[in-house]
Tab-separated table of C-alpha atoms in Angstrom:
chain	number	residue	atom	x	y	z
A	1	UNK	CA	-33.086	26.506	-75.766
A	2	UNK	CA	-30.086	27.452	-73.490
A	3	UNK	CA	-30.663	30.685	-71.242
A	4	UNK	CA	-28.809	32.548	-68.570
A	5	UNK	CA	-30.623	34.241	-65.682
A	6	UNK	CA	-29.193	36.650	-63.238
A	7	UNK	CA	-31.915	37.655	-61.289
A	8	UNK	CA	-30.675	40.992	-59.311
A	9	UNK	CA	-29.555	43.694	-62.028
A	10	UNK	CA	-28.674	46.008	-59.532
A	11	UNK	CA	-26.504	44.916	-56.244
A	12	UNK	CA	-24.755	46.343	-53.280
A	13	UNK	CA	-22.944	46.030	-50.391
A	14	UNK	CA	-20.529	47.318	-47.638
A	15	UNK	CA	-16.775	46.801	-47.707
A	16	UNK	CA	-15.961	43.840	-45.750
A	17	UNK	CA	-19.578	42.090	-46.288
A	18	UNK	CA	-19.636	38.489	-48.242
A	19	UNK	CA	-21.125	39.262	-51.416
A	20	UNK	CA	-23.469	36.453	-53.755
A	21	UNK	CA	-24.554	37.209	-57.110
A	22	UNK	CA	-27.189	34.688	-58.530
A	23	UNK	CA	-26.843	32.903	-61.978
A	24	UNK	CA	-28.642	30.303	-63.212
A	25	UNK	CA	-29.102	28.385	-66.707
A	26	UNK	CA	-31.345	26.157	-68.532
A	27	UNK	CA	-29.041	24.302	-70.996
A	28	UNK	CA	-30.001	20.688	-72.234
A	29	UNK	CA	-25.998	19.519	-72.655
A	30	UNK	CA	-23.841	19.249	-70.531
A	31	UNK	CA	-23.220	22.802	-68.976
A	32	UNK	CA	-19.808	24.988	-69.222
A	33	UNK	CA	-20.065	28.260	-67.355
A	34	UNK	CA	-18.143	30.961	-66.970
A	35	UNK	CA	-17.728	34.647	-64.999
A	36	UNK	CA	-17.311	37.659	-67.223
A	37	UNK	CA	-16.735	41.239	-65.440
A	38	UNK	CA	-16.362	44.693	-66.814
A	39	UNK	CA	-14.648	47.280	-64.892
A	40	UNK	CA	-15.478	50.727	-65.114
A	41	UNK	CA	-14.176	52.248	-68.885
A	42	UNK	CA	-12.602	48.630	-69.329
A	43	UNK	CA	-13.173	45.390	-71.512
A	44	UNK	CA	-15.092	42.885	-70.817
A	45	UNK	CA	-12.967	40.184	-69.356
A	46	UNK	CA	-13.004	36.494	-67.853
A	47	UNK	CA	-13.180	36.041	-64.353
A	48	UNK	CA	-13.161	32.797	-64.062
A	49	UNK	CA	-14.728	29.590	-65.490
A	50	UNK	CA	-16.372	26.268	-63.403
A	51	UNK	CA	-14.376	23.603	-64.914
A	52	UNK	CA	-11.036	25.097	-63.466
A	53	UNK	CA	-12.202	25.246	-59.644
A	54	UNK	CA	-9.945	28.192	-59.074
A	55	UNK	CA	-10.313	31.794	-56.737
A	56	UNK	CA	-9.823	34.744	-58.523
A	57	UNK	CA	-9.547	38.058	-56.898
A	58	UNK	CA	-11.312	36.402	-54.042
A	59	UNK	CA	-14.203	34.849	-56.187
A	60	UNK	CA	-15.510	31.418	-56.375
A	61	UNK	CA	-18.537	30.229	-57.909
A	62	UNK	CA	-19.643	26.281	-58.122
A	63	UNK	CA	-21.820	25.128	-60.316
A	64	UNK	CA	-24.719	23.256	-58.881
A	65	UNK	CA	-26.140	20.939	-61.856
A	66	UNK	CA	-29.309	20.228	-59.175
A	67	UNK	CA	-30.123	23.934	-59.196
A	68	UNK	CA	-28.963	24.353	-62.723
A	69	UNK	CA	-26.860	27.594	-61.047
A	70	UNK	CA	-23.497	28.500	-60.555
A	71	UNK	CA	-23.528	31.822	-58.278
A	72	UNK	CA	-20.735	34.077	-58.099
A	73	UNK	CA	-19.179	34.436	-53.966
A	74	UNK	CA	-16.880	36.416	-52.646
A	75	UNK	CA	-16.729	36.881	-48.350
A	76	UNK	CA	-15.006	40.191	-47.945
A	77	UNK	CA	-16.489	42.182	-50.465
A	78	UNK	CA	-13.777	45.329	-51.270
A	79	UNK	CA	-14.445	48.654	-53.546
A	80	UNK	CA	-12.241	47.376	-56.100
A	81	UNK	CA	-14.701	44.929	-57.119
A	82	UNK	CA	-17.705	47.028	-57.843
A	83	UNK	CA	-17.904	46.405	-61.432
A	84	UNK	CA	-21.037	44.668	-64.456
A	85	UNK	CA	-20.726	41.220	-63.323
A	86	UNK	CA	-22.595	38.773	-66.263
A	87	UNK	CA	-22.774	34.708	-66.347
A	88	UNK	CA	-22.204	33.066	-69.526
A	89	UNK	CA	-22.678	29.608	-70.728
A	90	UNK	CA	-20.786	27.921	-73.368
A	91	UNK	CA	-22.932	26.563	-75.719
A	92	UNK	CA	-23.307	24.390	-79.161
A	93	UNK	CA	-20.993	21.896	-80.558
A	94	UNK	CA	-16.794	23.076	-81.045
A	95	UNK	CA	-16.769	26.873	-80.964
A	96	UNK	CA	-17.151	29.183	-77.833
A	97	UNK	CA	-20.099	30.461	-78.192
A	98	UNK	CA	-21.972	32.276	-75.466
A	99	UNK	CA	-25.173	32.955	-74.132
A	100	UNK	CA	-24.460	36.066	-71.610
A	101	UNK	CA	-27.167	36.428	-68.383
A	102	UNK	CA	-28.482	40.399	-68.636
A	103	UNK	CA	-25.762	41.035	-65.875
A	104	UNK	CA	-25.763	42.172	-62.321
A	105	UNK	CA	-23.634	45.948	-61.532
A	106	UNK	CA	-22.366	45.515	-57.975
A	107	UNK	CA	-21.643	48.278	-56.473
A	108	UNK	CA	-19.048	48.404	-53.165
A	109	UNK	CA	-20.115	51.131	-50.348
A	110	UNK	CA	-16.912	52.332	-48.384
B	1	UNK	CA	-0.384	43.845	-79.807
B	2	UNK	CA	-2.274	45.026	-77.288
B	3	UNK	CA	-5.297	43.137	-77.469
B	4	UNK	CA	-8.270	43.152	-79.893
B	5	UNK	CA	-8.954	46.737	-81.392
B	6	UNK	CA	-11.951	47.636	-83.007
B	7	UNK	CA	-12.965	50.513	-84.830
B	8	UNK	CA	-14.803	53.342	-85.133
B	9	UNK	CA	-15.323	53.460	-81.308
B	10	UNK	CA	-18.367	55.329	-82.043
B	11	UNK	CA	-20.286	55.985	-85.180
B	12	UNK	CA	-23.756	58.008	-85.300
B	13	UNK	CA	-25.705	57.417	-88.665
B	14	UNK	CA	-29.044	58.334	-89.896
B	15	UNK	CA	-31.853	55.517	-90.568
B	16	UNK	CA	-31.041	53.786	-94.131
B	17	UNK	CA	-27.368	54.560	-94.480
B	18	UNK	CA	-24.577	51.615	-94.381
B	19	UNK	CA	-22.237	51.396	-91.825
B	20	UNK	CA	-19.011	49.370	-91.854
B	21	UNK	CA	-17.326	48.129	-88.155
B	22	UNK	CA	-13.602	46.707	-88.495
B	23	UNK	CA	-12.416	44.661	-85.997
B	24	UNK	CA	-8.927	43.438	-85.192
B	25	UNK	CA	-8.396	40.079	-83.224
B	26	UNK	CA	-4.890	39.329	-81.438
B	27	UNK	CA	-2.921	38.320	-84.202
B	28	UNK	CA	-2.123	34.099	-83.325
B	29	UNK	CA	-6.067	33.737	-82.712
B	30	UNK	CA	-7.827	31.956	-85.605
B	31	UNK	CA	-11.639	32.486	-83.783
B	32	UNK	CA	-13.440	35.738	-84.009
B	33	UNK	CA	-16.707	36.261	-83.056
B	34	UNK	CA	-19.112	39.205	-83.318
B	35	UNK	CA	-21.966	39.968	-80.646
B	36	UNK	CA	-24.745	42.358	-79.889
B	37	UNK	CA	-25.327	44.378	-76.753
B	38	UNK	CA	-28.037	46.316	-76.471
B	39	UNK	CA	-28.492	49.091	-73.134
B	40	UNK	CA	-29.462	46.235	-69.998
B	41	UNK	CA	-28.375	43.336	-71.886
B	42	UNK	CA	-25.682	41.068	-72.087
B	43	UNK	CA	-23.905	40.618	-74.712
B	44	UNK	CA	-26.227	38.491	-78.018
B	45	UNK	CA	-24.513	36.523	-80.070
B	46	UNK	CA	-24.130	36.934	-83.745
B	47	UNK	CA	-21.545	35.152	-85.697
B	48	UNK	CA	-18.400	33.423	-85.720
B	49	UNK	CA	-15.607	33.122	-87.560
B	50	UNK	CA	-12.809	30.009	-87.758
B	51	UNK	CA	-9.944	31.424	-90.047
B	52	UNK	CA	-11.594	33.010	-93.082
B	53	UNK	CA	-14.871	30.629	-92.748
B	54	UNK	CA	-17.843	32.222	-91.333
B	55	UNK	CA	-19.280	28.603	-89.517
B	56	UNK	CA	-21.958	29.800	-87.866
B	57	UNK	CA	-24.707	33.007	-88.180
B	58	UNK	CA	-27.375	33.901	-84.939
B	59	UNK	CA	-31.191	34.287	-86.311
B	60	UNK	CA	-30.750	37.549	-85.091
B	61	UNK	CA	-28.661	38.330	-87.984
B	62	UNK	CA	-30.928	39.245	-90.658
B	63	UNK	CA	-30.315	39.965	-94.321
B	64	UNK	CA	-29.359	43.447	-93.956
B	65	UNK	CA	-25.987	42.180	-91.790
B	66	UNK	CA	-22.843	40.960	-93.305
B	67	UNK	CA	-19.382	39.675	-91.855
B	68	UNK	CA	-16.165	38.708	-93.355
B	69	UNK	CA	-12.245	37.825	-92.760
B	70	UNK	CA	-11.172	37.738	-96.145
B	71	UNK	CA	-7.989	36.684	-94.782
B	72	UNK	CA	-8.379	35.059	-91.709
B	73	UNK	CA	-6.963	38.183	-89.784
B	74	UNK	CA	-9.210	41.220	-89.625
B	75	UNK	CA	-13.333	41.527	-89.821
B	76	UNK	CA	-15.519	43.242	-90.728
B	77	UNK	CA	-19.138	43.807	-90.095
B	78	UNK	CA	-21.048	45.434	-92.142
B	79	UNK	CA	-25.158	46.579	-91.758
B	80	UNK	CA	-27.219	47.719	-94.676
B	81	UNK	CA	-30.457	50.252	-94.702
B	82	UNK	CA	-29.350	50.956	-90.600
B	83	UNK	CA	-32.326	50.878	-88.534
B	84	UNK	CA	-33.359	52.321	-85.136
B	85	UNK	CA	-33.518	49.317	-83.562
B	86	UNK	CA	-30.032	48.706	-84.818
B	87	UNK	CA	-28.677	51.053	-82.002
B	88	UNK	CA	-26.583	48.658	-79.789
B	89	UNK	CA	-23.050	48.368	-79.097
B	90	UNK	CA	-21.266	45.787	-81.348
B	91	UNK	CA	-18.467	43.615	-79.726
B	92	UNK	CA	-15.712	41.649	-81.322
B	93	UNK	CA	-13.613	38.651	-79.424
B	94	UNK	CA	-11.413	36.173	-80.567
B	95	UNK	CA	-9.498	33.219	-79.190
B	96	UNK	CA	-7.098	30.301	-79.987
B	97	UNK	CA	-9.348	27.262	-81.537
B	98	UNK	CA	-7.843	25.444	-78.338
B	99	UNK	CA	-8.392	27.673	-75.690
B	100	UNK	CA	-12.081	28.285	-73.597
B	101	UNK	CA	-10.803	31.944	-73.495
B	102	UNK	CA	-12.596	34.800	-75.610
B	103	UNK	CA	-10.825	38.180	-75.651
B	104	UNK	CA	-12.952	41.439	-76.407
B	105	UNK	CA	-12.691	44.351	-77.704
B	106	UNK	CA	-13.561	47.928	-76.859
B	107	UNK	CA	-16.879	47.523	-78.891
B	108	UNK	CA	-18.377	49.883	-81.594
B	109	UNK	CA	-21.648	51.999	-80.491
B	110	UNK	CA	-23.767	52.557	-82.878
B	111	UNK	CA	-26.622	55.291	-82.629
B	112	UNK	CA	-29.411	55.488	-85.397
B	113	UNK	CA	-31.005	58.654	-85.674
């Protein structure tokens, strides 16, 4: 059965400091993850997905099929990122549905 | 249209009552999907919708849950005989059929008492 680990629930770190958060999966097919973050008093939103290979708001994550994981990096962490961060994997055959990771709330010291 | 509205934001109900979420996708989106979150989780999910056809439903949707789209625009979700373990916060999304996107909603948190 497909699953979604995030193994820190709680994470912090200084302004300025490269920041990790861990995800990985067990999925059988073939895998299609994706970054979800929720802002304080906000929707939960896409950050950004593996297939697209993009930086978004400083973020990349790359999805490493030999450690089934696809962790979340930023280098200069800044206080507008602390924020619920949770890993998702697309799963099934036509619709997007998701399996969400319990999340990880990073938290930005000044 | 601001995005995908759902309401109540917030209902409170005592064990064995029915409750009744709404949810409203962005209108051109023909998926809508319903999850679960209970307090350290991610999001669980429950159901899907493609137009007015409900194609798929979790396990964890038991007999006491029921969704529609009677007309392929709003949802709703409905839970009969509420239970304690019921308490979560109830999200709605929806996206294009073509698009990887899924767009949320505010949620709905229910409290059993």
């Amino acid at each position: 059965a497909q699953r979604v680990t995030q193994p820190e629930k709680l994470l912090s770190v200084f302004k300025g400091a490269p920041v990790e958060l861990k995800c990985n999966y067990s999925y059988s097919g073939s895998p299609e993850l994706f970054w979800y973050v929720q802002y304080s008093r906000q929707r939960l939103q896409l950050l950004l997905r593996h297939i697209s290979r993009e930086s978004i708001k400083g973020f990349t994550a790359d999805l490493n099929k030999g450690e089934t994981s696809f962790h979340l990096k930023k280098p200069f962490a800044q206080e507008e990122d602390s924020a619920m961060y949770y890993c998702a994997l697309k799963y099934g055959q036509g619709a997007q549905k998701l399996v969400f990771g319990q999340g990880t709330r990073l938290t930005i010291n000044p | 249209d601001t995005g995908v509205s759902q309401d109540p934001r917030h209902k409170i109900t005592k064990r064995g009552q029915n409750v009744t979420f709404r949810c409203d996708p962005i209108s051109e989106h023909n998926r809508l999907y319903w999850y679960r979150q209970t307090l350290g989780q991610g999001p669980e999910f429950l159901t899907y919708f493609q137009n007015e056809a409900q194609l798929e439903k979790s396990r964890l949707l038991s007999d006491r849950f029921s969704a529609e789209r009677p007309k392929g625009s709003f949802s709703t979700l409905e839970i009969q005989r509420t239970e304690q373990g019921d308490s979560a916060m109830y999200l709605c999304a929806s996206s294009l059929e073509t698009t990887y996107e899924q767009y949320f909603g505010p949620g709905t948190r229910l409290t059993v008492t």
